[in-house]
Amino acid sequence: MVITIYEKDWPQHFLKIKAELQKVLTIPCQVQHVGSTSIPGMKAKPIIDIDVGLENWSDFEAVKKALAEIGYEHEGDKGITGREAFCRNEKVHNEILDSIDHHLYVCSVDNEEYKRHILFRDYLRNHDEARDRYNQIKEEILAKVGPENRAGYVQMKEEEYGDFFEEIIEKANKEII
């Protein structure tokens, strides 16, 4: 699990992927760049995380079919209810989608996980001290579990630093009120 310093090209990578997705996503939805690569100055795995937020969840099957047409395979919710994961199956070649590492998720705009992703991203984009603390947390975890232990990294992030993430969401919610 490689974590690198922020790369200024990540937003452009997202926009390229978004443009490809929007060619087939003809229903009302939001295509959002989320995760660490969406936060300037944030250290991250060099993988673009994308959430497609559907206005109407009843459109999911149409979206699933449209994504299949451009080479995505539905992987289910992977343990997070209401957030459906997709991966590239390489059956349909697309230079952009095949060359930029990314994770793609589809959920309702009302989904709590979707809302948390947006709140967390926006808060860290606007609060350098919170972003810097998160960078520090990542370094602390990697120093303890090592760069090859993805499961240990995720577990420690949730168990030992979960309060940090909850505090950020709480602060972000207060800012919107």
XYZ file of C-alpha atoms in Angstrom:
177
model
C 0.000 0.000 0.000
C 1.823 3.028 -1.267
C 0.916 6.417 0.136
C 2.400 9.326 -1.762
C 2.471 13.077 -1.385
C -0.358 14.967 -3.081
C -0.123 15.008 -6.875
C -1.474 18.086 -8.628
C -2.694 15.892 -11.519
C -5.296 14.041 -9.409
C -8.112 16.567 -9.992
C -7.491 16.406 -13.757
C -7.508 12.601 -13.635
C -10.874 12.763 -11.903
C -12.282 15.171 -14.509
C -11.192 12.857 -17.333
C -12.907 9.876 -15.698
C -15.993 11.958 -14.919
C -16.278 12.991 -18.573
C -16.215 9.343 -19.652
C -18.829 8.398 -17.057
C -21.109 11.257 -18.045
C -21.197 9.976 -21.627
C -23.356 7.062 -20.397
C -24.910 8.394 -17.188
C -27.935 10.121 -18.637
C -30.036 10.137 -15.448
C -29.844 12.842 -12.740
C -26.782 12.141 -10.608
C -23.759 13.731 -8.989
C -20.274 12.500 -9.892
C -18.040 13.412 -6.969
C -14.280 13.153 -6.419
C -13.948 11.913 -2.850
C -11.246 10.391 -0.667
C -7.742 11.638 -0.019
C -6.866 12.342 -3.665
C -9.642 14.955 -3.688
C -8.020 17.015 -0.909
C -5.125 19.310 -1.929
C -2.058 18.623 0.219
C -3.322 15.225 1.401
C -1.098 12.164 1.221
C -2.925 9.300 -0.454
C -2.872 6.016 -2.268
C -2.663 7.146 -5.908
C -6.162 5.851 -6.673
C -9.003 8.242 -7.528
C -12.147 7.541 -5.466
C -15.406 8.435 -7.192
C -18.921 8.415 -5.766
C -21.859 8.576 -8.143
C -24.790 9.907 -6.125
C -28.190 9.059 -7.568
C -31.093 11.420 -7.039
C -33.472 8.433 -7.340
C -32.283 5.024 -6.204
C -34.805 3.447 -8.568
C -32.365 4.448 -11.359
C -29.694 2.061 -10.046
C -30.386 -0.776 -12.496
C -30.188 1.621 -15.464
C -26.892 3.004 -14.117
C -25.541 -0.517 -13.570
C -26.381 -1.383 -17.192
C -24.844 1.853 -18.514
C -21.629 1.237 -16.571
C -21.452 -2.334 -17.899
C -21.555 -0.920 -21.443
C -18.272 0.906 -20.809
C -16.564 -1.994 -19.043
C -17.553 -1.906 -15.373
C -18.604 -4.916 -13.373
C -20.855 -4.651 -10.332
C -19.181 -6.066 -7.206
C -22.028 -5.604 -4.707
C -21.916 -3.461 -1.590
C -18.706 -4.968 -0.159
C -20.164 -4.747 3.332
C -21.371 -1.141 3.170
C -25.130 -1.133 2.760
C -26.399 1.260 0.120
C -23.006 1.815 -1.541
C -22.467 -0.360 -4.601
C -18.915 -0.965 -5.853
C -17.833 -1.305 -9.479
C -14.521 -2.377 -11.013
C -13.094 -2.356 -14.537
C -13.512 -5.756 -16.199
C -11.292 -4.908 -19.192
C -13.873 -6.334 -21.629
C -14.501 -2.867 -23.073
C -11.327 -0.917 -23.813
C -11.267 2.758 -22.860
C -7.917 4.529 -22.818
C -8.810 6.874 -19.950
C -10.738 4.440 -17.761
C -8.100 1.738 -18.240
C -5.089 3.973 -17.588
C -6.139 5.910 -14.457
C -6.432 3.832 -11.271
C -9.771 4.526 -9.632
C -12.495 3.111 -7.431
C -16.095 3.676 -8.448
C -19.091 3.553 -6.111
C -22.769 4.245 -6.734
C -25.159 5.232 -3.960
C -28.127 7.437 -3.258
C -27.439 11.080 -2.454
C -29.398 10.349 0.743
C -26.978 7.574 1.764
C -25.148 8.332 5.023
C -21.795 7.082 3.704
C -22.114 9.348 0.659
C -22.941 12.342 2.863
C -19.976 11.540 5.139
C -17.584 11.382 2.170
C -18.665 14.825 0.976
C -18.639 16.390 4.464
C -15.200 14.959 5.293
C -13.705 16.024 1.950
C -15.088 19.538 2.135
C -14.003 20.036 5.738
C -10.419 18.937 5.039
C -10.287 21.080 1.898
C -11.117 24.113 4.037
C -9.201 23.324 7.245
C -5.470 22.843 6.764
C -4.904 21.867 10.400
C -7.367 18.955 10.089
C -5.769 17.867 6.802
C -2.304 18.029 8.371
C -3.480 15.986 11.358
C -4.891 13.337 9.026
C -1.564 13.205 7.156
C 0.146 12.712 10.532
C -2.302 9.920 11.449
C -1.535 8.124 8.188
C 2.201 8.306 8.917
C 1.700 7.064 12.485
C -0.331 4.082 11.322
C 2.135 3.161 8.570
C 5.015 3.365 11.050
C 3.196 0.881 13.303
C 1.747 -1.612 10.810
C 4.085 -1.229 7.834
C 3.318 -0.341 4.235
C 2.382 -3.892 3.205
C -0.366 -4.395 5.816
C -3.517 -2.905 4.260
C -5.869 -4.786 6.599
C -3.878 -3.628 9.638
C -3.881 -0.071 8.324
C -7.662 -0.024 7.909
C -8.230 -1.701 11.273
C -5.970 0.718 13.169
C -7.490 3.710 11.379
C -10.960 2.628 12.486
C -10.140 1.403 15.989
C -7.511 3.861 17.206
C -8.359 6.968 15.208
C -12.108 6.623 14.657
C -12.724 9.510 17.053
C -10.779 11.842 14.745
C -13.096 11.071 11.840
C -16.221 11.423 13.955
C -15.004 14.806 15.248
C -14.442 16.027 11.679
C -17.950 14.963 10.636
C -19.389 16.623 13.738
C -17.525 19.880 13.029
C -18.503 19.765 9.375
C -22.172 19.270 10.258
C -22.043 22.276 12.589
C -20.639 24.426 9.782
C -23.616 23.717 7.529
C -26.213 24.593 10.146
